[in-house]
Amino acid sequence: MNKFIFQMKSYYVQEFLNAKETWRKSFKIAVVILLIENIQMLSVYTQKLNAFEYDQFLNHIRNFIDYFRSSYFIYIRFYTIIGNSINLRIIFVIFGFLLQSILILLLLCQIFKLKVVRMKNQGLQFLAIEQNLETIVEQNHLINMILSFFFQIHHGLLQVPLLFCGFSLVTELFNFKNYSYFELAGFIFAIITIGQQITIGLLINLHQFDHRMKNYDYLGKFQSQKLHLLYAFQLIVIFLSGIQASLLLVQLFGIIKSVIQILCDYHQQIYIDYRISRLNLRIVVFTIIYQLLLIICQYGQPALKISIVLLILLCYPPLIFLTNEILIRQDLKNTNYQSRDLEKYIRRLYIIFKQQVELKKQQRLLDPKQSLEIYTFISRHLRECKMQRERKMLKNIKLKYKCFCQDFFLGIDSFQSLESMKQFAKGLIGQTLEDEIIEKANTNLALIYIYFLVQIKKVPTQAIYEVIRFSMVEKEQPLKQQAIVHKLKQDALYKFSELVKKNDLVNQKFVFKKVYQYEESLNVLKQNLCLVVKEEKDFYGCILTQIIDIDMLLDIGFKLIKNIKILEKQFQLLFKTNPQNNECDTIFNIFHKYVHYNKFRPKLYRREGQIMMQFLQSAEKIIYDPGSCVIQITLLQPRGNVIRYTRSFQKAIGFKDEEIQNQNINRFMPQIIANDHDLYLDNFVERGRINVVRSAVRVILGKTKSQFVVPINTRLRIEASPTEFGATALITPVNLTYGYMMLNEQGQIEELTQNLFESVFEKHLGLELSQLKGLDCLFFIPELAKIWDTLFDDHFDRLDKRFDCQLILPMINKQMSRSLVRTRSNIFSRTTIQSKIAKQFESLPHENVVYQISVHLMSLITINLRLVIVEIPEFKQLMNQKITSRQLVQLRNRSSQLINISSQNEIPTQKTDLISSLNSPPGNGPLNECDLEYENLIEDIKMIEELRNQLATININSTTQNNQKDPFLLQNSENQLEGRIIEFQNDPSEKSNEFSEAESDLKDNAQEQQNVQYNNGSVGSRSSQNNTTALKRQIKDCLSDSKGLTVRTKLFLLFIYVLILSGFLINFLILYFNFEKIHENQNYENLPFQFSYYYNEFIIDQSYLDEVQFDFNQLSKIAFQYFLINIKNIDKTIALLPHINVVSNLTMESRTLNIVSQLTKVLNMNDQINYSEFYNNTDAFNIQISEIQNTDSTKNLLSLSVFVIVEQIILLILLGNYIYLCFQIIQMKQKIYKLFCTFSKEVIQEQFVQFSSLYTQLNNTRFRNHETDEEQFETTMMRQYQKTVTSNMLDKHNRVGKQISQKQTNSAQIFFFLFIFIYAFICSCYFVGSFILQQITQSNVSARYQEKTSFSITFNSLASTYAQQAILLNNTITSDMIDYYDVAVEQLGQLTTSLSLYQEDQNLQVYGILVENLCNLFLSELSYSYEDFQNLFTLQQCQSISILQKGLSSVVQDLYSHQLDFLQGITINQLNGFKESYQDSQIQIQRLYAQYGFQVIIELLTNQIKSLIDSTFLINAVMFAFACIIMSISLIATKLSIEKVKQQYQESKQLLTLFPFDRLMENAYVISFITHDLHFSV
């Protein structure tokens, strides 16, 4: 959640305004949106004003109003085009929901694309060249365009209809009692849409601001309380109208909102564009008048109800005139702005200026009102300009520039061009904003001013400076302001990048700051290396304890392994950045030799590798030149201060760190340039003058601490980013053997280099540097004096002149030199020295020194001066050379001029500071270039000598066979190396790469031979060498094993997965087929009962065919029809119930056909029913019913108990195998821990001492602060090692622990066992759950089935008893018939008794039918599926039978009593007088309604059984699917858990890589473990 909140904030700050402002609507589209929004609101106000009286109107006017109103409402509501139906509004609301949901998803997609990558370096510091925290935002212009389009049309087009539809739908549907699914969906979507609209609307309403001065949103608004108040009123009106509140209340709030809108538009307090405010004012005035007219027509008195058309004709023209007059007065009022309305005034002026410029372009007449406003604004500035400047001076505000307006009017009071008019407008607006911001700290104006600088004034450099300065001043900013500032930075940087492309600034392609970042990274790399060495020391220190703490050892070891990998990547990154750096290469070698000793340095990351070749061919080589340096200054305040520099810059100028850091860059420049440098920077930042950075390379002179100048090539680059704004210079020294002088326009010496001063002027004149500066250089170079005046022409900025000439100096004796030096205390010393030198030339014209020089003249232009840089590539003294007569004449003319002015004051120069020159320390020597190739050659020769010694040692100890071969190879290699050295000395540039490759190969071979010799005692044995090599390879393979699970383990997991899923499937299928059979039985098990009933019903009905109270004739036909309809289902019934098929040697189908034949004869031929056939059929039906009763199909199910037991046993076996597998890995990991106790004390102490010595060596100040020399490092390392060995450090670490201590349980083990428990529980859940589900469902179904069977038997028994009664009444009664009837009545009595014992908790619905009014069945949803039978029964007839109101149980009891009486009657032969009473049709009707009740109960119980089975199927399917999903997840978790355990085991093996492989091969326990590990696979 915290991450998501962080992503939302980051997206809001960085990208929200970009997305919002991607699409820009035109002015015409803005007007259309504004018009639609107002019409929509008017439709909300007046949606109930629709009942007008037309008595006073003519028919054609009435028709016009009807048409206008209907058309009006069709137009103004997008959702009522074809009516105002609920369904249409639901569709519109769903459309709005989907649209807003898509927009929200797009917004969330953009938020989630914002990725924040945090690197964790396990305590190591990040390199300066690494991107430690990088925010990546994937730009998607299409998504931003969609979001921007939605944001800008939302308020005008979507908000009003969606909110109104939502509120009105919720209100109307809330009062509904019965919902359709579509209406219910509409109700839910309406509530969601309202929430979406309010949320999105508030977000957009809070972000309708626009600080842009150009390309702004025409519907942008000022962020004020009035805006939020209007929005609140708008929501209230929509809410009240939607919930159908009081019409007067809606109109009241609507009028209040319109009045507030009019006032705000009049004062331009809402829209930032005054034209939109004017237009909206007119629209709202017209709509409010129309609203008032509609209210008058709705509620006014009859006397006030006049024609609307007449009201419009009378009121609107004066209203239009009045509105125009008010707006004209407002325009006149705007010519005098108040300071609090400056933003509105500036925006208005900019629009007016732009319109006037367009008119001027088109050569059209200017708008007089706008011209007056512009004239007023300009004249006020021109009139008050002087007063404003004086006020600034009184407030001690620094005056940097003269007022901009002085550059436009030079004696002419009009603009001479369109461009000058535009520039004046920009300058005037900018000056007005600056004045206001300086006097009043207005944040809003400051942001607008920055937009003005970016978009209109087009000075991105000043905009970058202002926005960064604003960010630094405003520390705690709200999120909205942060987003605005970030957008400002992006716009300013984008404009600056366009400026770079336009001016083709070559140096912007390079990243000079990489140089000092590289130096910083080198220092960080040393600190990281020191940290890793300390961890190595602590690691071995943990082993040198009495009891090894495994937890601490693992913590240090794992952290150490990660840090070594990270450090290696950092080394590779640094080497890839600059592979020719000697220090990086040396530290890299130290890292691989002492820390990462088990791995050779990759050839790719060596000097002879491919990276080095690519670097030498790349453009990056320029910025990493060893002789160059980089310095960065800030363009913020204090402007020009040095914030970063390289170490080479410090060496070049000779200053200390505290004398460079945070000092102004002009301190390291000649004073004549430094005086104007701040102004250079101000012009660049505040006026965008980029002349100084256009040149790719510029030759300038820098000043050292010794006050001499050095010539340097400079590449300038502007560093512009959201967090910094500065300039970086790549400085490359020019040839230091050249001499340089800087001369002013008078030819006087301003600066010169140290070599020229010491070799020429100090040597022969004996003057100090301060005395030499200011002397006339033209006096010493007559040829330069001849052309001096011609240099300063119109092409001086392109001065590039070369020629040869002579430098002439007078011969001054020591006495005169001492007198000249003593004159330094005189204020007129420079004039005196110049005069004495001139007199020396005059008095001794042939006593001088002559130098032959080559001169290269270059120009250097500052803001106020023009200077000449004299480059002297060579100067050579001519011995015994006398000056020519022409030169003598020139010297005399120049000396006479100097003598004539000797009485005048000292000639001022641009650099004169006697006190600073006296107090300045003596200068340092010139920079010396080092011969890197020669030093590398010396180091390589020494390395080769060591290699020879190693090879010689190997040769002495080798066997006879090797003695015959190795000397030849060694001699051959030595000869090759000697040849390489000679070639390298002759041409080092071509042979250095080949030499490095040869040395590297030989060194690798020697190291391999040494390892072979050391590993096994017999060096000469080829087999032992092979064994050692194979063993080392096995160790590497074992320790570098990072493979995942083996195929066997994966197959095992897959087998578990398939086996358990198969168990799930078996249980699912068994349970499904068990209950599917019962489900199918329910459709056909009732058929024998129904056949028996309808047969008996047919028999009974034949006795009452003439009755009119009930249609017995139709009932008999329905009974017969039932046989015809369902005879086709006999086969399916027999298939499910085969035991009821054959009764009395007749199948059910043949017997049913016989019954149909018998019934057909009765119906068609009016035959009498044969009582013998009746009794035969009744016996057959009773046998079938008895068979069904005795054979309960719900109990004969296949049990799951055996399957569950087998599945649980298999599961336990598989889990046991899985636990055994994991325990094997844990045991192997424990073996690794025990290996630490097997190392000898000498081995561990040796490593401990080595890393202790290395740690001390790396903390050496010399190593930290100076370039590392590998040979010297090795020497001091040996000394430090000896010193550490002899110290008492090993007293505390004198033995290797023979025991280990470890926590008994850890989180991984707890998680493992917890996972095993959860896994077993999940797998068992479905097995046991399916069994329990089967038992519960079977019990419930069996209970319902037994109830159904019982009711079916009672139902048939009742019909059978009355059928037998009908046979008895219509035939001669015999004793057999009485006995048969007696059994039937007795059975009916038993069933009646059991029926009365039925309890409520058995089945509530059935109990209600039994005890409550039977007629309630017709009022309930219960029914019988045979519609023809059901249609015979009516509620009215049911209510006419009083006994039916007591319930079915009472009815059956009464019917049973009637049958019992009849039985008693026929038994004692007393029916003659009462026979007609027993044939009463009312009793049969009563019985039929009871039979109908039984049919409903049987149908109900059948449906309940089906419902139980269906719900069981659903639960079983859900359980099966859920179990499969959980099992799949469990399989993945199982795989991950085993991989985690194996990964921990592999990580534990990695701890052995911290030991040298040679030491591992000496340990027999390690070799045994390696052998075991090679055969161990998981």
mmCIF file of N, CA and C in Angstrom, residues 62 68 103 145 152 212 611 652 701 726 867 898 935 941 977 1025 1185 1480 1547:
data_model
loop_
_atom_site.group_PDB
_atom_site.id
_atom_site.type_symbol
_atom_site.label_atom_id
_atom_site.label_comp_id
_atom_site.label_asym_id
_atom_site.label_seq_id
_atom_site.Cartn_x
_atom_site.Cartn_y
_atom_site.Cartn_z
ATOM 1 N N ARG A 62 -48.838 29.223 -30.035
ATOM 2 C CA ARG A 62 -48.848 28.060 -29.145
ATOM 3 C C ARG A 62 -48.058 26.908 -29.778
ATOM 4 N N PHE A 68 -40.728 24.725 -29.849
ATOM 5 C CA PHE A 68 -39.478 25.240 -29.265
ATOM 6 C C PHE A 68 -39.118 24.481 -28.000
ATOM 7 N N LEU A 103 -11.184 5.261 -18.118
ATOM 8 C CA LEU A 103 -10.254 6.355 -17.832
ATOM 9 C C LEU A 103 -9.495 6.114 -16.537
ATOM 10 N N MET A 145 -3.076 11.592 -24.407
ATOM 11 C CA MET A 145 -4.027 12.355 -25.219
ATOM 12 C C MET A 145 -5.464 12.041 -24.808
ATOM 13 N N GLN A 152 -10.509 17.746 -20.171
ATOM 14 C CA GLN A 152 -10.866 19.077 -20.650
ATOM 15 C C GLN A 152 -12.299 19.186 -21.154
ATOM 16 N N ARG A 212 0.226 28.883 -17.681
ATOM 17 C CA ARG A 212 0.895 29.202 -18.950
ATOM 18 C C ARG A 212 0.428 30.556 -19.469
ATOM 19 N N ILE A 611 37.429 -4.103 -24.589
ATOM 20 C CA ILE A 611 36.895 -2.844 -24.051
ATOM 21 C C ILE A 611 37.876 -1.708 -24.271
ATOM 22 N N ALA A 652 47.172 21.363 -11.326
ATOM 23 C CA ALA A 652 47.534 22.294 -12.395
ATOM 24 C C ALA A 652 47.667 23.723 -11.889
ATOM 25 N N LEU A 701 43.605 31.704 -21.090
ATOM 26 C CA LEU A 701 44.722 31.692 -20.147
ATOM 27 C C LEU A 701 44.173 31.588 -18.733
ATOM 28 N N GLY A 726 24.433 24.528 -13.896
ATOM 29 C CA GLY A 726 25.806 24.995 -13.819
ATOM 30 C C GLY A 726 26.494 24.834 -15.150
ATOM 31 N N LEU A 867 41.377 42.418 -26.131
ATOM 32 C CA LEU A 867 42.708 41.987 -25.764
ATOM 33 C C LEU A 867 43.313 41.160 -26.880
ATOM 34 N N LEU A 898 58.017 57.413 -24.818
ATOM 35 C CA LEU A 898 57.948 56.999 -23.422
ATOM 36 C C LEU A 898 58.641 58.017 -22.511
ATOM 37 N N GLU A 935 56.956 4.579 -18.175
ATOM 38 C CA GLU A 935 56.739 4.000 -16.849
ATOM 39 C C GLU A 935 56.070 2.626 -16.952
ATOM 40 N N ILE A 941 58.812 -4.655 -17.586
ATOM 41 C CA ILE A 941 60.115 -5.336 -17.563
ATOM 42 C C ILE A 941 60.362 -5.971 -16.203
ATOM 43 N N LEU A 977 60.336 -12.604 -25.586
ATOM 44 C CA LEU A 977 60.118 -11.428 -24.767
ATOM 45 C C LEU A 977 61.181 -10.369 -24.999
ATOM 46 N N GLN A 1025 49.401 -34.384 -11.905
ATOM 47 C CA GLN A 1025 48.979 -33.069 -12.401
ATOM 48 C C GLN A 1025 47.551 -33.123 -12.946
ATOM 49 N N ILE A 1185 -45.565 -51.275 -6.114
ATOM 50 C CA ILE A 1185 -45.367 -50.283 -5.057
ATOM 51 C C ILE A 1185 -44.624 -50.898 -3.890
ATOM 52 N N ASP A 1480 -72.404 -40.326 -3.065
ATOM 53 C CA ASP A 1480 -72.522 -38.863 -3.085
ATOM 54 C C ASP A 1480 -71.264 -38.276 -3.765
ATOM 55 N N GLU A 1547 23.929 -21.682 -1.424
ATOM 56 C CA GLU A 1547 24.546 -20.503 -0.826
ATOM 57 C C GLU A 1547 25.530 -20.905 0.267
#
